[in-house]
Amino acid sequence: MMLAALMLTAACTQQDGKSTKATGDKVEQEQPRTECIVPITPVKNQRASALCWIYAMLATIESEHLAMGDSVNLSADFVARALIEEEAERTYLSGGKLPIRLDGMAQDLINLIQRHGLTHYDSFHSEANYSVVKRKAEMLARRHAGKCKGMNDMKRELCQLLDDEIHPELRYVFMLGTEYTPLEFAHSVCMDDEYVALTSFTHHPFGYPFVLEVPDNYGRHEFLNLPVDSLMGHIEDALRRGHPVCWEGDTSETSFSFAQGIAKLEDDSVRVTQESRQQMFERLQTTDDHCMEIIGLARTKRGKRYFICKNSWGTDNAFGGLMYLSENYVRAKTVAVWMSQNAYYGE
């Protein structure tokens, strides 16, 4: 909590420097006052990768544990390496026809760590260019697929590539004097049924789960469908009870400004309804672009509410890497959210 407060204070009170100059007077006029906020680890930078879903869900898991008094700062690079290993096998077994995919949804992060494990940020950190690593791994898998001699040789060569480009394999995790395997450690911080996936669309009945039809839902994950008012209520209740929320939604709007740290609709005075939200989705005006962790609530002097998000694009913006999404923006542009069972059931 102290770390989050310090980050907010530093970002909001800075009067000189690049961030303030980039945002101008508009941020000062819109600067919201924090109502509640959950503890967070330092803001990360996914760089030019498609791995926002890994960063956002790990950040959500971290905050959930920090709120309970556990100190965890988790490695996105460990998960990224496991993802590329899986994807290279898929490319090989397709005869080289299927490309390696680095995009996904928050549920894919949970599934990956259940299979491959997890470790700390400090023990497995990389500045790898994942576009380059992806291309090299894809070429390697296709070359070996052309030989049709089995995957063992490919796996050995791929392991060396990932050792060199990302980080050598890690066999053990140490925490508070205890030794874990990566899989044991992953299960200690997140079980496969610990989080609830929620959405809100009228082309499926409310109160039932359905497979959300967005491009990144390769795993055909199901989401419980709720009316948008109910969805917003669960998000707010979770935050006020000290739980984070993982948010997936549209950031393609011109009114989404990372430099200013503010996102709102062009006409933010008109309340978004269930019907208008559905129209935007069906007209492909709301797309599944990005994933962030919602960490708090804020309000301007005029009473305008914002949801505070921890982004993964580094710290070089008006709020030290945080984003303030207007309530109307969240109502309109949320594709899906994840929250812990405890958060959903009000514990």
Coordinates of C-alpha atoms in Angstrom, one line a residue:
M1 CA 0.0 0.0 0.0
M2 CA 2.8 2.4 0.9
L3 CA 4.6 1.6 -2.4
A4 CA 1.4 2.3 -4.4
A5 CA 0.7 5.6 -2.5
L6 CA 4.3 6.7 -3.1
M7 CA 4.0 6.0 -6.8
L8 CA 0.8 8.0 -7.0
T9 CA 2.1 10.9 -5.0
A10 CA 5.3 11.1 -7.1
A11 CA 3.4 11.0 -10.3
C12 CA 0.6 13.4 -9.3
T13 CA 2.8 16.1 -7.6
Q14 CA 5.6 16.2 -10.2
Q15 CA 5.7 19.7 -11.7
D16 CA 8.7 19.5 -14.0
G17 CA 10.1 17.0 -16.4
K18 CA 9.0 15.0 -19.4
S19 CA 5.7 13.5 -18.1
T20 CA 4.3 16.9 -17.0
K21 CA 5.4 18.6 -20.2
A22 CA 3.8 15.9 -22.3
T23 CA 0.4 16.2 -20.7
G24 CA -0.1 19.9 -20.3
D25 CA -2.9 21.5 -18.4
K26 CA -5.5 18.9 -19.2
V27 CA -4.1 16.4 -16.7
E28 CA -4.2 19.1 -14.0
Q29 CA -7.8 19.7 -14.7
E30 CA -8.8 16.1 -14.7
Q31 CA -6.5 14.9 -11.9
P32 CA -8.6 12.5 -9.8
R33 CA -8.3 12.0 -6.1
T34 CA -7.8 8.4 -4.9
E35 CA -10.7 6.8 -3.1
C36 CA -9.3 3.4 -2.6
I37 CA -6.3 1.4 -3.9
V38 CA -4.8 -2.0 -3.5
P39 CA -1.1 -2.7 -3.0
I40 CA 1.0 -3.3 -6.1
T41 CA 4.5 -4.3 -7.2
P42 CA 6.6 -1.9 -9.4
V43 CA 5.2 -1.1 -12.8
K44 CA 6.8 -3.4 -15.5
N45 CA 7.4 -2.9 -19.2
Q46 CA 6.3 -5.5 -21.7
R47 CA 8.2 -3.5 -24.4
A48 CA 7.1 -4.3 -28.0
S49 CA 5.6 -7.6 -27.2
A50 CA 2.0 -9.0 -27.2
L51 CA 2.4 -10.3 -23.6
C52 CA 0.2 -7.8 -21.8
W53 CA -2.1 -10.7 -20.7
I54 CA 0.8 -12.3 -18.9
Y55 CA 1.8 -9.0 -17.1
A56 CA -1.7 -8.0 -16.1
M57 CA -2.7 -11.4 -14.7
L58 CA 0.6 -11.8 -12.8
A59 CA 0.1 -8.3 -11.4
T60 CA -3.4 -9.2 -10.3
I61 CA -2.1 -12.4 -8.5
E62 CA 0.7 -10.3 -6.9
S63 CA -1.7 -7.7 -5.5
E64 CA -4.0 -10.4 -4.2
H65 CA -1.1 -11.8 -2.2
L66 CA 0.2 -8.5 -1.1
A67 CA -3.2 -7.7 0.3
M68 CA -2.9 -10.9 2.4
G69 CA 0.5 -10.0 3.6
D70 CA 2.5 -12.2 1.2
S71 CA 5.3 -10.6 -0.7
V72 CA 5.5 -11.8 -4.3
N73 CA 6.9 -10.3 -7.5
L74 CA 6.5 -12.7 -10.3
S75 CA 8.4 -13.4 -13.5
A76 CA 6.6 -12.7 -16.8
D77 CA 9.7 -13.9 -18.7
F78 CA 9.5 -17.4 -17.1
V79 CA 6.0 -17.7 -18.5
A80 CA 6.9 -16.3 -21.9
R81 CA 9.6 -18.9 -22.3
A82 CA 7.2 -21.7 -21.4
L83 CA 4.7 -20.2 -23.9
I84 CA 7.3 -20.2 -26.8
E85 CA 8.2 -23.8 -25.9
E86 CA 4.6 -24.9 -26.2
E87 CA 4.0 -22.9 -29.4
A88 CA 7.1 -24.2 -31.1
E89 CA 5.9 -27.8 -30.5
R90 CA 2.5 -26.8 -32.0
T91 CA 4.3 -25.3 -35.0
Y92 CA 6.4 -28.5 -35.5
L93 CA 3.4 -30.8 -35.2
S94 CA 1.5 -28.8 -37.8
G95 CA 4.2 -29.5 -40.3
G96 CA 5.4 -25.9 -39.9
K97 CA 2.1 -24.5 -41.1
L98 CA 0.9 -22.8 -37.8
P99 CA 2.8 -19.8 -36.6
I100 CA 3.9 -19.2 -33.0
R101 CA 1.4 -17.0 -31.2
L102 CA 2.3 -14.7 -28.3
D103 CA -1.1 -13.2 -27.8
G104 CA -3.7 -14.7 -25.4
M105 CA -6.0 -14.0 -22.5
A106 CA -5.6 -13.9 -18.7
Q107 CA -6.9 -17.4 -18.3
D108 CA -4.1 -18.6 -20.6
L109 CA -1.6 -17.3 -18.0
I110 CA -3.3 -19.3 -15.2
N111 CA -3.3 -22.4 -17.4
L112 CA 0.3 -22.0 -18.4
I113 CA 1.6 -21.7 -14.8
Q114 CA -0.4 -24.8 -13.8
R115 CA 1.5 -26.7 -16.5
H116 CA 5.0 -25.1 -16.3
G117 CA 5.3 -23.4 -13.0
L118 CA 6.5 -19.9 -12.0
T119 CA 9.3 -18.1 -10.3
H120 CA 10.3 -14.7 -8.9
Y121 CA 10.9 -11.6 -11.1
D122 CA 14.4 -11.1 -9.6
S123 CA 15.6 -14.7 -10.3
F124 CA 14.3 -14.8 -13.9
H125 CA 14.3 -11.5 -15.7
S126 CA 15.2 -10.7 -19.3
E127 CA 15.3 -7.8 -21.7
A128 CA 14.6 -10.1 -24.7
N129 CA 13.1 -8.8 -27.9
Y130 CA 10.2 -11.3 -28.1
S131 CA 9.5 -10.5 -31.7
V132 CA 13.0 -11.7 -32.6
V133 CA 12.8 -14.7 -30.3
K134 CA 9.5 -15.7 -31.8
R135 CA 10.8 -15.5 -35.3
K136 CA 13.9 -17.5 -34.5
A137 CA 11.9 -20.2 -32.7
E138 CA 9.4 -20.4 -35.5
M139 CA 12.1 -20.8 -38.1
L140 CA 13.7 -23.5 -36.0
A141 CA 10.5 -25.4 -35.5
R142 CA 9.7 -25.3 -39.3
R143 CA 13.2 -26.4 -40.2
H144 CA 13.0 -29.5 -37.9
A145 CA 9.4 -30.2 -39.1
G146 CA 10.8 -30.4 -42.6
K147 CA 13.2 -33.2 -41.5
C148 CA 10.4 -35.3 -40.0
K149 CA 12.8 -36.9 -37.5
G150 CA 10.9 -36.2 -34.3
M151 CA 10.9 -33.4 -31.8
N152 CA 13.9 -34.3 -29.6
D153 CA 16.5 -32.6 -31.7
M154 CA 14.2 -29.5 -32.0
K155 CA 13.7 -29.3 -28.3
R156 CA 17.4 -29.4 -27.6
E157 CA 18.1 -26.7 -30.1
L158 CA 15.2 -24.6 -28.9
C159 CA 16.3 -24.9 -25.3
Q160 CA 19.7 -23.5 -26.2
L161 CA 18.1 -20.7 -28.2
L162 CA 15.9 -19.7 -25.3
D163 CA 18.8 -20.0 -22.8
D164 CA 20.7 -17.5 -24.9
E165 CA 17.9 -15.2 -25.9
I166 CA 15.8 -15.1 -22.7
H167 CA 17.2 -16.8 -19.6
P168 CA 18.6 -20.3 -18.8
E169 CA 16.2 -22.9 -17.4
L170 CA 15.5 -22.7 -13.7
R171 CA 14.9 -25.9 -11.7
Y172 CA 14.2 -24.5 -8.2
V173 CA 12.5 -21.6 -6.5
F174 CA 13.6 -20.4 -3.1
M175 CA 11.3 -18.3 -0.8
L176 CA 11.6 -17.7 2.9
G177 CA 14.0 -20.5 3.4
T178 CA 11.9 -23.0 1.5
E179 CA 12.8 -24.8 -1.7
Y180 CA 10.1 -25.3 -4.3
T181 CA 10.0 -26.6 -7.9
P182 CA 8.6 -24.0 -10.2
L183 CA 5.4 -26.0 -10.4
E184 CA 5.0 -26.2 -6.6
F185 CA 5.6 -22.5 -6.4
A186 CA 3.0 -21.7 -9.0
H187 CA 0.4 -23.8 -7.2
S188 CA 1.3 -22.0 -4.0
V189 CA 0.4 -18.6 -5.5
C190 CA -2.5 -19.5 -7.8
M191 CA -4.7 -22.6 -8.2
D192 CA -6.5 -23.3 -11.4
D193 CA -10.0 -22.5 -10.1
E194 CA -9.0 -19.5 -8.0
Y195 CA -10.3 -16.8 -10.4
V196 CA -13.7 -16.1 -11.9
A197 CA -14.0 -14.8 -15.5
L198 CA -16.8 -12.3 -16.2
T199 CA -18.2 -10.5 -19.2
S200 CA -21.4 -8.7 -20.3
F201 CA -23.0 -9.1 -23.7
T202 CA -26.6 -9.6 -24.8
H203 CA -26.0 -12.0 -27.7
H204 CA -25.9 -14.7 -25.0
P205 CA -28.2 -15.1 -22.0
F206 CA -27.3 -13.5 -18.7
G207 CA -26.5 -15.8 -15.8
Y208 CA -24.8 -18.5 -17.8
P209 CA -21.2 -19.0 -19.0
F210 CA -20.3 -18.8 -22.7
V211 CA -17.2 -19.0 -24.9
L212 CA -16.4 -15.4 -25.7
E213 CA -15.9 -14.8 -29.4
V214 CA -12.8 -12.6 -29.6
P215 CA -9.7 -13.5 -31.6
D216 CA -7.4 -14.0 -28.6
N217 CA -9.6 -16.6 -27.0
Y218 CA -7.7 -19.5 -28.6
G219 CA -8.4 -21.7 -25.6
R220 CA -12.2 -21.2 -25.9
H221 CA -12.5 -20.1 -22.3
E222 CA -15.9 -19.5 -20.8
F223 CA -17.0 -16.3 -19.1
L224 CA -20.0 -15.8 -16.8
N225 CA -22.3 -13.4 -18.5
L226 CA -23.7 -10.6 -16.3
P227 CA -25.6 -7.4 -17.0
V228 CA -23.2 -4.5 -17.2
D229 CA -24.6 -2.8 -14.0
S230 CA -23.9 -6.1 -12.1
L231 CA -20.4 -6.4 -13.7
M232 CA -19.5 -2.9 -12.7
G233 CA -20.9 -3.5 -9.2
H234 CA -18.7 -6.6 -8.8
I235 CA -15.6 -4.6 -9.9
E236 CA -16.2 -1.8 -7.5
D237 CA -17.0 -4.1 -4.6
A238 CA -13.8 -6.1 -5.2
L239 CA -11.7 -2.9 -5.2
R240 CA -13.4 -1.5 -2.0
R241 CA -12.8 -4.9 -0.3
G242 CA -9.1 -4.7 -1.2
H243 CA -9.0 -7.1 -4.2
P244 CA -7.5 -6.3 -7.6
V245 CA -9.3 -7.0 -10.9
C246 CA -7.7 -8.1 -14.2
W247 CA -9.2 -6.1 -17.1
E248 CA -9.2 -6.9 -20.8
G249 CA -10.6 -4.4 -23.2
D250 CA -10.3 -1.8 -25.9
T251 CA -7.5 0.7 -25.9
S252 CA -7.7 1.7 -29.6
E253 CA -9.8 4.8 -28.9
T254 CA -8.1 8.1 -29.8
S255 CA -9.3 9.3 -26.3
F256 CA -7.1 6.6 -24.7
S257 CA -3.9 8.5 -24.0
F258 CA -1.0 6.7 -22.3
A259 CA 1.1 10.0 -22.1
Q260 CA -1.7 11.7 -20.2
G261 CA -2.6 8.6 -18.2
I262 CA -6.3 9.2 -19.0
A263 CA -8.9 7.2 -21.0
K264 CA -12.4 8.4 -21.6
L265 CA -15.0 8.3 -24.4
E266 CA -15.2 11.1 -26.9
D267 CA -18.6 12.0 -25.4
D268 CA -18.1 10.9 -21.9
S269 CA -21.2 12.7 -20.5
V270 CA -23.6 10.2 -22.0
R271 CA -24.0 7.2 -19.8
V272 CA -23.2 3.9 -21.6
T273 CA -26.2 1.5 -21.6
Q274 CA -26.3 -2.3 -22.1
E275 CA -27.7 -1.6 -25.6
S276 CA -25.1 1.0 -26.7
R277 CA -22.3 -1.2 -25.3
Q278 CA -23.6 -4.2 -27.4
Q279 CA -23.8 -2.0 -30.5
M280 CA -20.2 -1.0 -30.2
F281 CA -19.1 -4.6 -29.8
E282 CA -21.2 -5.9 -32.7
R283 CA -20.0 -3.0 -35.0
L284 CA -16.4 -3.9 -34.1
Q285 CA -15.9 -0.6 -32.4
T286 CA -15.0 -2.3 -29.2
T287 CA -12.1 -4.7 -29.8
D288 CA -9.9 -6.9 -27.5
D289 CA -6.7 -4.9 -27.6
H290 CA -5.0 -4.9 -24.2
C291 CA -4.9 -6.2 -20.6
M292 CA -4.3 -4.3 -17.4
E293 CA -4.8 -4.7 -13.6
I294 CA -7.5 -2.5 -12.1
I295 CA -6.1 -1.4 -8.7
G296 CA -8.3 1.3 -7.4
L297 CA -11.0 4.0 -7.7
A298 CA -10.6 7.8 -7.9
R299 CA -12.8 10.8 -8.4
T300 CA -12.3 14.4 -9.6
K301 CA -13.5 17.4 -7.7
R302 CA -16.5 17.6 -10.0
G303 CA -17.5 14.0 -9.0
K304 CA -16.3 12.2 -12.2
R305 CA -15.2 8.6 -11.3
Y306 CA -12.2 6.9 -12.6
F307 CA -10.8 3.3 -12.3
I308 CA -7.1 3.3 -11.6
C309 CA -5.2 0.7 -13.7
K310 CA -1.6 -0.6 -13.4
N311 CA -0.4 -0.8 -17.0
S312 CA 2.7 -2.6 -18.4
W313 CA 4.1 0.0 -20.8
G314 CA 6.7 1.4 -18.4
T315 CA 6.6 4.4 -16.1
D316 CA 7.0 7.3 -18.6
N317 CA 3.6 8.9 -18.4
A318 CA 1.8 11.4 -16.2
F319 CA 1.1 8.9 -13.4
G320 CA 4.2 6.8 -13.3
G321 CA 2.8 4.1 -15.6
L322 CA -0.7 4.0 -14.1
M323 CA -3.8 4.8 -16.2
Y324 CA -7.1 6.4 -15.1
L325 CA -10.1 5.0 -17.1
S326 CA -13.4 6.9 -16.8
E327 CA -16.3 4.9 -15.4
N328 CA -18.1 5.3 -18.8
Y329 CA -15.0 4.0 -20.6
V330 CA -15.0 0.9 -18.5
R331 CA -18.7 0.4 -19.0
A332 CA -18.3 0.6 -22.8
K333 CA -14.9 -0.9 -23.5
T334 CA -14.5 -3.8 -21.1
V335 CA -14.4 -7.1 -22.9
A336 CA -13.8 -9.3 -19.8
V337 CA -12.5 -9.2 -16.3
W338 CA -11.0 -11.7 -13.8
M339 CA -11.2 -11.5 -10.1
S340 CA -10.6 -14.0 -7.3
Q341 CA -13.4 -16.2 -5.9
N342 CA -13.0 -14.2 -2.6
A343 CA -13.5 -10.9 -4.5
Y344 CA -16.5 -12.2 -6.4
Y345 CA -18.3 -13.6 -3.4
G346 CA -17.6 -10.6 -1.3
E347 CA -15.1 -12.1 1.2

